[in-house]
mmCIF file of C-alpha atoms in Angstrom:
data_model
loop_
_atom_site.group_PDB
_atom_site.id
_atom_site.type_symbol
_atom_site.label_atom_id
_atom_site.label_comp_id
_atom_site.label_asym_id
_atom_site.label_seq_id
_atom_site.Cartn_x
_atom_site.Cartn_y
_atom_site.Cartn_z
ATOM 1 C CA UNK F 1 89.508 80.212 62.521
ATOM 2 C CA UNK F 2 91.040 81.069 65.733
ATOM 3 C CA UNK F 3 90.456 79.092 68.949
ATOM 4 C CA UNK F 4 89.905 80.213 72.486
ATOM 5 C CA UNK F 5 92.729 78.258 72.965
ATOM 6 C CA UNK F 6 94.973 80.007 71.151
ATOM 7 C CA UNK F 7 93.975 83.330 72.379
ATOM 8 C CA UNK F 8 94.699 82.239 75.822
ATOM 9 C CA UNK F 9 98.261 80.858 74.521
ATOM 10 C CA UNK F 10 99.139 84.011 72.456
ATOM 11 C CA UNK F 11 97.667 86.459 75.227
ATOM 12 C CA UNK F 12 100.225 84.871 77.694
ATOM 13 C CA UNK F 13 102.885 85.481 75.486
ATOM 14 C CA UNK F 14 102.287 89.121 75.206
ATOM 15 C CA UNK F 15 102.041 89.871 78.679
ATOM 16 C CA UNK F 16 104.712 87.227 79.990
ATOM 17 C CA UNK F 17 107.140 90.816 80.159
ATOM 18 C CA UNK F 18 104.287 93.130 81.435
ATOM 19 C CA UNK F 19 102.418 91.082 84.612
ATOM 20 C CA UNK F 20 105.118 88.330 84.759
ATOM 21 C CA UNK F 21 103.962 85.303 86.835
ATOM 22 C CA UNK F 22 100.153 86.618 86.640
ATOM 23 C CA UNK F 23 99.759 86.785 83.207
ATOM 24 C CA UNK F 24 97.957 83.283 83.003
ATOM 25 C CA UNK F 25 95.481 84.800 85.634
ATOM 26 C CA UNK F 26 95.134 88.009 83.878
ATOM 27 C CA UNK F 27 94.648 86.736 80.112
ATOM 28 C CA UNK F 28 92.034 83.902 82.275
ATOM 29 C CA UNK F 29 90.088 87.217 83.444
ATOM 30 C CA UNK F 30 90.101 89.008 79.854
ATOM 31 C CA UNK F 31 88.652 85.730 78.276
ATOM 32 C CA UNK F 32 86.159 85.363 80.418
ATOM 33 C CA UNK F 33 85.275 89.066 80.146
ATOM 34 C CA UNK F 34 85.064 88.989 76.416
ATOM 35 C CA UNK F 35 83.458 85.576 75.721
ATOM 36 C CA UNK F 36 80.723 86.192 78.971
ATOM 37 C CA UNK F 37 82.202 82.996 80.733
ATOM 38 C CA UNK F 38 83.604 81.922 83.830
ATOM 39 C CA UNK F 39 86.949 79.773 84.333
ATOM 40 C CA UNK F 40 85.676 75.995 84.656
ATOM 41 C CA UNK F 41 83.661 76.949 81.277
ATOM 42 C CA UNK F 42 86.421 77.962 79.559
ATOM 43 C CA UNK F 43 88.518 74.594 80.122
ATOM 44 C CA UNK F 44 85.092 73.135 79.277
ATOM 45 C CA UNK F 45 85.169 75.835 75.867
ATOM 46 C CA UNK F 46 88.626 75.949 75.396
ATOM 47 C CA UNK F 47 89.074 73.726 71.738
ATOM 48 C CA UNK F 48 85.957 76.351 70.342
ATOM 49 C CA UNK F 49 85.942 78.388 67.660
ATOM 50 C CA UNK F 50 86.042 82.071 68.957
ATOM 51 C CA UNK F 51 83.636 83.984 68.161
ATOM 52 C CA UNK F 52 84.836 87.108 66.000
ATOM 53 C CA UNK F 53 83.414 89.868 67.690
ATOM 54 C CA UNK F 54 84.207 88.473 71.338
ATOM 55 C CA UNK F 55 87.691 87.486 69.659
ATOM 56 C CA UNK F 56 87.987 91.438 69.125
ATOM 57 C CA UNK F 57 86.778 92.614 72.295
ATOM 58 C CA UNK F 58 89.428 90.428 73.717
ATOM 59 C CA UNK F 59 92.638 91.529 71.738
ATOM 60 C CA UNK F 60 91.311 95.171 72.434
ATOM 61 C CA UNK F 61 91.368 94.396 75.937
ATOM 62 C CA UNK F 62 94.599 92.613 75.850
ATOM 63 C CA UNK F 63 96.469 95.144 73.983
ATOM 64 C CA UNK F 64 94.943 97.974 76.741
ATOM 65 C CA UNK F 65 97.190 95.839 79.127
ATOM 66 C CA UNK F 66 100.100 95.931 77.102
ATOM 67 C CA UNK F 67 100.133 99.598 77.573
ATOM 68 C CA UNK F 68 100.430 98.922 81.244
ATOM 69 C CA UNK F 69 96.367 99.839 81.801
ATOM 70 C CA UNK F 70 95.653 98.236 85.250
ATOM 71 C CA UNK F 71 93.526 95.206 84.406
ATOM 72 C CA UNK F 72 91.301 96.256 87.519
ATOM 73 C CA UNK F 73 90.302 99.640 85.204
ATOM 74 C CA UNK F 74 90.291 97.202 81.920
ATOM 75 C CA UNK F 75 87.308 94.945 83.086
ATOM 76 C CA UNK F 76 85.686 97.481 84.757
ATOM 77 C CA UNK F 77 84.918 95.730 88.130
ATOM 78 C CA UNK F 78 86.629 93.739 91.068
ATOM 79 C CA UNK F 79 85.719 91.321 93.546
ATOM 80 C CA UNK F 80 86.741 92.151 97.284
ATOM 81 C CA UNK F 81 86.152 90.406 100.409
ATOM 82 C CA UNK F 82 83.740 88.661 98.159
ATOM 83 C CA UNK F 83 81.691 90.966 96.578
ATOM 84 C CA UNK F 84 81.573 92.708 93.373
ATOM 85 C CA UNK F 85 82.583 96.459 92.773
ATOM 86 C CA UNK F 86 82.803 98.905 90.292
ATOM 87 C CA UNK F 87 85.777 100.299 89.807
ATOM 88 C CA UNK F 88 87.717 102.784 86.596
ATOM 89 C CA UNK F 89 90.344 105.237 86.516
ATOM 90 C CA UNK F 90 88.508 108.077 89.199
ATOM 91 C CA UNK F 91 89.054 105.499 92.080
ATOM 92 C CA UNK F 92 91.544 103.568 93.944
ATOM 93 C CA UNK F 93 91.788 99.933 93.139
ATOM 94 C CA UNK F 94 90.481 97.334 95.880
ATOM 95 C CA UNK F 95 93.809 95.426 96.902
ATOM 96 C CA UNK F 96 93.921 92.034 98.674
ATOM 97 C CA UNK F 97 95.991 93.333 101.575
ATOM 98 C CA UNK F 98 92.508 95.811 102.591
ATOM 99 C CA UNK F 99 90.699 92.457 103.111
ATOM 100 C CA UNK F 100 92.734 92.484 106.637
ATOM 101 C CA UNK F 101 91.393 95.768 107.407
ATOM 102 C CA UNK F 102 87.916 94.249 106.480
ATOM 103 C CA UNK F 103 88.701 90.829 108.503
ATOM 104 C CA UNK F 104 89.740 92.602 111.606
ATOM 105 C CA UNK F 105 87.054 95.273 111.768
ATOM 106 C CA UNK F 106 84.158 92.404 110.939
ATOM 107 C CA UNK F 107 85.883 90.485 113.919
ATOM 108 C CA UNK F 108 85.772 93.443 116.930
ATOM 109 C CA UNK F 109 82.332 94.723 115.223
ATOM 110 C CA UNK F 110 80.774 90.932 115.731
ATOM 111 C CA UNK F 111 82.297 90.330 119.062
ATOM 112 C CA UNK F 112 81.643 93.916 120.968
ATOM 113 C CA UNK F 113 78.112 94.147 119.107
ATOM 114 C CA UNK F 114 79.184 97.494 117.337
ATOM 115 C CA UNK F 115 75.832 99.633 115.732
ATOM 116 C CA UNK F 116 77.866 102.327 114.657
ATOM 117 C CA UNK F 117 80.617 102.837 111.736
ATOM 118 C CA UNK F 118 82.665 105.873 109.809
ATOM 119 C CA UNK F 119 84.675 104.581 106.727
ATOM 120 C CA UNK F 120 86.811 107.962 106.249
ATOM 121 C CA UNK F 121 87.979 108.163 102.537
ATOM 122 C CA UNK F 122 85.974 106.024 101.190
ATOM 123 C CA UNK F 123 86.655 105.670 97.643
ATOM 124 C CA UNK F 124 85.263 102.486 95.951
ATOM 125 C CA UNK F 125 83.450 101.802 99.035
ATOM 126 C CA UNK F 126 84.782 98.715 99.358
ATOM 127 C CA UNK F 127 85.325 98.432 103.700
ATOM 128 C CA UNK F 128 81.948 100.312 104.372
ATOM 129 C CA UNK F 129 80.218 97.991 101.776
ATOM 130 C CA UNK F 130 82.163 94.908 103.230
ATOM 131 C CA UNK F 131 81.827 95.376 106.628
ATOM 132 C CA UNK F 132 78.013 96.346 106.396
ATOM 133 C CA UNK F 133 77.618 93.068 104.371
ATOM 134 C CA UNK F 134 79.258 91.124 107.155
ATOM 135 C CA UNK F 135 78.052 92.004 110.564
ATOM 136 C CA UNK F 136 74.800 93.775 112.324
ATOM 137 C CA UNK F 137 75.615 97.704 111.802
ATOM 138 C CA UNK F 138 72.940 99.757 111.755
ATOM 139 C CA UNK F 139 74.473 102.860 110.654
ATOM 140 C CA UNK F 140 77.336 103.270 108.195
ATOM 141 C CA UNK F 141 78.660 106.800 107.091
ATOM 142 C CA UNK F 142 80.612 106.535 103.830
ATOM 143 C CA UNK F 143 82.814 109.456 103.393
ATOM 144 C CA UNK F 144 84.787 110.787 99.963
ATOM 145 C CA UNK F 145 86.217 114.255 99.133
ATOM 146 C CA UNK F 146 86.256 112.936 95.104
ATOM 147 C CA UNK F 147 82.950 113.160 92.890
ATOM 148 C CA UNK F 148 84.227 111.139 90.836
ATOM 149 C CA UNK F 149 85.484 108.321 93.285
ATOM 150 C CA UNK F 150 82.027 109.449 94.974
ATOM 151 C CA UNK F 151 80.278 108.473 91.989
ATOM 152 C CA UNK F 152 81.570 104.710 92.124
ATOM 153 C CA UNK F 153 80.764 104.628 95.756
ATOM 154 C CA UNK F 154 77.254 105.442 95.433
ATOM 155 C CA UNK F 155 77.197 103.249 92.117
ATOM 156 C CA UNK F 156 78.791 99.694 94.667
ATOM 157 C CA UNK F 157 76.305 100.761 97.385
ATOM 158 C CA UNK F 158 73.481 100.657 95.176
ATOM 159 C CA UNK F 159 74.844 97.289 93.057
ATOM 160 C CA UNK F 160 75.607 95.714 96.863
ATOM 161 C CA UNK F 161 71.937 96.870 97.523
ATOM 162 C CA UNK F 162 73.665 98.848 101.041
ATOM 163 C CA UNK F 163 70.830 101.857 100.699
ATOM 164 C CA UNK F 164 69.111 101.009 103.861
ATOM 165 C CA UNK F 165 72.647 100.918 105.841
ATOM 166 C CA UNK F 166 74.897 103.092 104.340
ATOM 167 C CA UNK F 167 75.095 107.064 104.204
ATOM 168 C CA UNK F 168 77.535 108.115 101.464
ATOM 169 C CA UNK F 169 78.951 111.547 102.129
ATOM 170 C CA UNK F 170 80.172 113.600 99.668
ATOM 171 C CA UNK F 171 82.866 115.945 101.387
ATOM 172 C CA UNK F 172 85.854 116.055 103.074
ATOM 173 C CA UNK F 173 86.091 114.007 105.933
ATOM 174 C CA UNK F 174 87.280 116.811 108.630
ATOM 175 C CA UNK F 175 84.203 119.037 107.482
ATOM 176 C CA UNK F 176 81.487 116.583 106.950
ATOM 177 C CA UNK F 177 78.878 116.635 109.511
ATOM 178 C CA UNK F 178 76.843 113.555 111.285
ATOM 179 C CA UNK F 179 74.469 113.086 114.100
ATOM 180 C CA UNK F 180 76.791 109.840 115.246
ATOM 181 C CA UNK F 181 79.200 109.135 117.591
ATOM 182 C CA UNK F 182 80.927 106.065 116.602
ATOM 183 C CA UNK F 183 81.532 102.692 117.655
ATOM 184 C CA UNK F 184 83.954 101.975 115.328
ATOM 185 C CA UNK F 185 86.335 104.362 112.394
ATOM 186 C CA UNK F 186 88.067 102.376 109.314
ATOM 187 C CA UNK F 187 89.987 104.190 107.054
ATOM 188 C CA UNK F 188 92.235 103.605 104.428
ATOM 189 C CA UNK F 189 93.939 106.717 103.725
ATOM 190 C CA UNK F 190 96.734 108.159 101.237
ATOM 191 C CA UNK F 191 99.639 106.933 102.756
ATOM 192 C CA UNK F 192 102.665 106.984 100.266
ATOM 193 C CA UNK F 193 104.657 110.050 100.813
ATOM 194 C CA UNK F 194 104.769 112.822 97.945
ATOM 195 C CA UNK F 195 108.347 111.994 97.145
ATOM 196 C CA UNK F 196 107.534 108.595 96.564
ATOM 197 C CA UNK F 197 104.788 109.206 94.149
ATOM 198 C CA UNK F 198 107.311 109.205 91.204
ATOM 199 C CA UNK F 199 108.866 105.999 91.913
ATOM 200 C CA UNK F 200 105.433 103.918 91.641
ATOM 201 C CA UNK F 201 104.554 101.125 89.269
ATOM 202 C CA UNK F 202 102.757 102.553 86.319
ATOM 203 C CA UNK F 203 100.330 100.737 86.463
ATOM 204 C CA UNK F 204 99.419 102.195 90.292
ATOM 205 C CA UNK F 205 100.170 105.962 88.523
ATOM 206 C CA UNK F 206 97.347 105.647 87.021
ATOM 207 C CA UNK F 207 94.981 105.313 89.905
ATOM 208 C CA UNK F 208 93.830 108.677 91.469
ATOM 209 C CA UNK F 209 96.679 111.226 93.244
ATOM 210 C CA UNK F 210 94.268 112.499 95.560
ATOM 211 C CA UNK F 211 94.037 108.563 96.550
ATOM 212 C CA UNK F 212 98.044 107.823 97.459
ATOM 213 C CA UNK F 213 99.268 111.040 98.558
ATOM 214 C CA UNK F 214 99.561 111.075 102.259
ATOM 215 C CA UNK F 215 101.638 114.377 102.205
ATOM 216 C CA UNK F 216 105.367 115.181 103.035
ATOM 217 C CA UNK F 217 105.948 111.877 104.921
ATOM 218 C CA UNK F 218 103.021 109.859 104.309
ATOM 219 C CA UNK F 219 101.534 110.585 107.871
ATOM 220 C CA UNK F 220 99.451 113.581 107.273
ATOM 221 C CA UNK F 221 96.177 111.517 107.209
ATOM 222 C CA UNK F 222 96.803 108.986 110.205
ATOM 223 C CA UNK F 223 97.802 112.465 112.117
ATOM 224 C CA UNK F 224 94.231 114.453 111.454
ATOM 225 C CA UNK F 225 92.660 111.463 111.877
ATOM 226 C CA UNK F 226 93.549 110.567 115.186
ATOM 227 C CA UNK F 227 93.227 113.831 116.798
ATOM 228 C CA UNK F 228 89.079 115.224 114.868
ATOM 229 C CA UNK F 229 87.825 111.217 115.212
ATOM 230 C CA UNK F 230 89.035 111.088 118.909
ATOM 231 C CA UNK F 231 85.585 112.603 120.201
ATOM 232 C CA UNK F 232 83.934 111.139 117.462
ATOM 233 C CA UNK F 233 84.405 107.325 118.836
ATOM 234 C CA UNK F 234 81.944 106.505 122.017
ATOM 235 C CA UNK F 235 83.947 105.289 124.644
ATOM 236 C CA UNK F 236 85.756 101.646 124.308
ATOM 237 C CA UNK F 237 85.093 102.056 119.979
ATOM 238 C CA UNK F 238 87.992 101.741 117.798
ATOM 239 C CA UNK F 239 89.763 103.069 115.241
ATOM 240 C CA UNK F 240 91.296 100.980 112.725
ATOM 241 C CA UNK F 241 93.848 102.459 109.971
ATOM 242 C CA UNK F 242 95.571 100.019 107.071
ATOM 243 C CA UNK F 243 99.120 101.075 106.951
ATOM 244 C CA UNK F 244 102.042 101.408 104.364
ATOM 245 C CA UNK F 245 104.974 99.465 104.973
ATOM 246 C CA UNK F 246 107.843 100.640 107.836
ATOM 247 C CA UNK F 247 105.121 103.272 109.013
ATOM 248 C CA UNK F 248 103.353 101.099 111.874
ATOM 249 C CA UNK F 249 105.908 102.268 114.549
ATOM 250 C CA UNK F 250 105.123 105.963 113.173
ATOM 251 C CA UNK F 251 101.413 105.538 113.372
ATOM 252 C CA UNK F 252 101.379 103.497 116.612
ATOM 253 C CA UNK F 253 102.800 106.701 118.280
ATOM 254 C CA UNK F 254 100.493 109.138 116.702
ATOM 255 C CA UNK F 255 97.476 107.014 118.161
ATOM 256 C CA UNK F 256 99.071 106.874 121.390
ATOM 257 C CA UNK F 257 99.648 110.395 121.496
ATOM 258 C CA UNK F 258 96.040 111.112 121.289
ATOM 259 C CA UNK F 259 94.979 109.105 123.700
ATOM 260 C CA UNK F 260 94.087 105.484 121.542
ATOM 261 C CA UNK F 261 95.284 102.528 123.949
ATOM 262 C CA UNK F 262 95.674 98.890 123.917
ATOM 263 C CA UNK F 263 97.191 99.756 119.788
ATOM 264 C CA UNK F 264 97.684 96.906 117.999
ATOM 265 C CA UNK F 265 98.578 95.381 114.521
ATOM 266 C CA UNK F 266 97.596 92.476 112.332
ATOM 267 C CA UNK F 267 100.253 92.047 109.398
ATOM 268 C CA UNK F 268 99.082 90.707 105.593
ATOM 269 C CA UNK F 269 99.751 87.564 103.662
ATOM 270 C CA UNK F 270 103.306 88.858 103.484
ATOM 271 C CA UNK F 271 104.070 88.980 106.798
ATOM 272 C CA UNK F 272 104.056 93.046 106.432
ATOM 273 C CA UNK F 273 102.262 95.206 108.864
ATOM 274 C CA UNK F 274 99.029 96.463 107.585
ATOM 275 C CA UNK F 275 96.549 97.173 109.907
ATOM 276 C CA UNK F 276 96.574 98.851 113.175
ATOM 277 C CA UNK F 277 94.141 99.958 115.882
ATOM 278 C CA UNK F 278 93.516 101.314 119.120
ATOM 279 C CA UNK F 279 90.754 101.708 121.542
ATOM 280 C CA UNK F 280 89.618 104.988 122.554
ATOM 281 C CA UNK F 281 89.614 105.105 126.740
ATOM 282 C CA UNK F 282 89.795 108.308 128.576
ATOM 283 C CA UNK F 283 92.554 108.869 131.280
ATOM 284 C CA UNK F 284 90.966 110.160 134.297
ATOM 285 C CA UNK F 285 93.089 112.819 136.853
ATOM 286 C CA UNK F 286 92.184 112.740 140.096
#
């Protein structure tokens, strides 16, 4: 009979060539999917007999991976900025590199005593449910165009138990209407431009178009954006974008050019540029 063990050995074998130097995580994660236990209990499990039918589940799993199936979509929920979410094919993946989104925003929200929040395209919900988690909002609008990516949101707010805090909004985000004027705007919108679409992992092909295309240059979001939210912020909010890589000089000038000052940017654990944000202050004529 086969040992945990030797699932874990033979599991990092087969995906050695598709996830490379994460494949030790990965098969760790499909283990303790299938067998219902976490990673201290399987070091503590590891010389056991596997049970047949968890034995399945995993090789099921594993082979799903082989075929390149994101291992986000495969277990079926993902942790982010500490908390658990729901996630499948009809909705973007939560990424590390958002947590600096999340970090920043919970930092400005905490210090200027922000009430007020839009998270525009929403997806997952992950920054609305994240940022409500972490600091004293009182009102949260969740916004996404998808029903099915809408589904999952409403499914994380309600497994986050976020009911009393956040609004999720079904629509598109330059249509949608709300009583509030904002302290604060987070988005995370398609950035990759159409052309680039192609030339994605596979893995990241799978997640939802509607969810990476930013349009011609990758700017079409960060452009709309900046101009409807602009009288949407109160006076001295923010809005905070996360941005794709080589487009923070692009977006800085956007922001300026409708009227955001004091822009900003906050780079990820690679050193790359990911989030930027400006404060909305009116320019006065005399």
């Amino acid at each position: 009979m086969v040992k945990i063990k030797d699932l874990y050995t033979d599991g990092c074998k087969r995906l050695s060539t598709v996830s490379g130097d994460s494949a030790s995580f990965e098969v760790l994660e499909l283990i303790k999917a299938a067998f219902g236990i976490n990673q201290s209990e399987y070091f503590l499990h590891s010389e056991d007999n596997a049970e047949e039918k968890s034995a399945n589940k995993f090789n099921e799993m594993l082979s799903r991976r082989e075929k390149r199936e994101p291992l986000q979509y495969i277990l079926g929920e993902w942790e982010f900025y500490g908390l658990p979410f729901k996630v499948g094919k009809d909705v973007l993946i939560p990424r590390s590199d958002t947590e600096i989104i999340a970090e920043t925003a919970v930092n400005f929200i905490n210090k200027n005593k922000f009430k007020t929040l839009a998270d525009l395209c929403s997806g997952s919900g992950a920054l609305a449910i994240a940022l409500g988690k972490n600091t004293d909002l009182e009102k949260i609008d969740a916004v996404e165009l998808s029903e099915k990516a809408f589904s999952y949101l409403w499914e994380n707010i309600k497994l986050n138990n976020m009911e009393n805090k956040i609004k999720p909004y079904n629509a598109d985000i330059f249509s949608f209407k709300s009583e509030n004027i904002y302290d604060i705007v987070v988005s995370n919108p398609p950035y990759i431009p159409t052309k680039d679409i192609e030339g994605l992992s596979t893995e990241v092909k799978q997640e939802p178009i509607m969810a990476l295309d930013g349009g011609k240059d990758g700017l079409y979001f960060y452009r709309k954006i900046s101009e409807e939210y602009f009288h949407r912020i109160n006076e001295g909010g923010m809005l905070i974008f996360e941005i794709g890589i080589n487009q923070l000089d692009d977006v800085a000038d956007i922001m300026y050019s409708h009227g955001y000052k004091n822009i900003d940017h906050v780079k990820d654990y690679a050193g790359i540029p990911r989030c930027i944000y400006g404060i909305k202050k009116h320019t006065f004529l005399f």
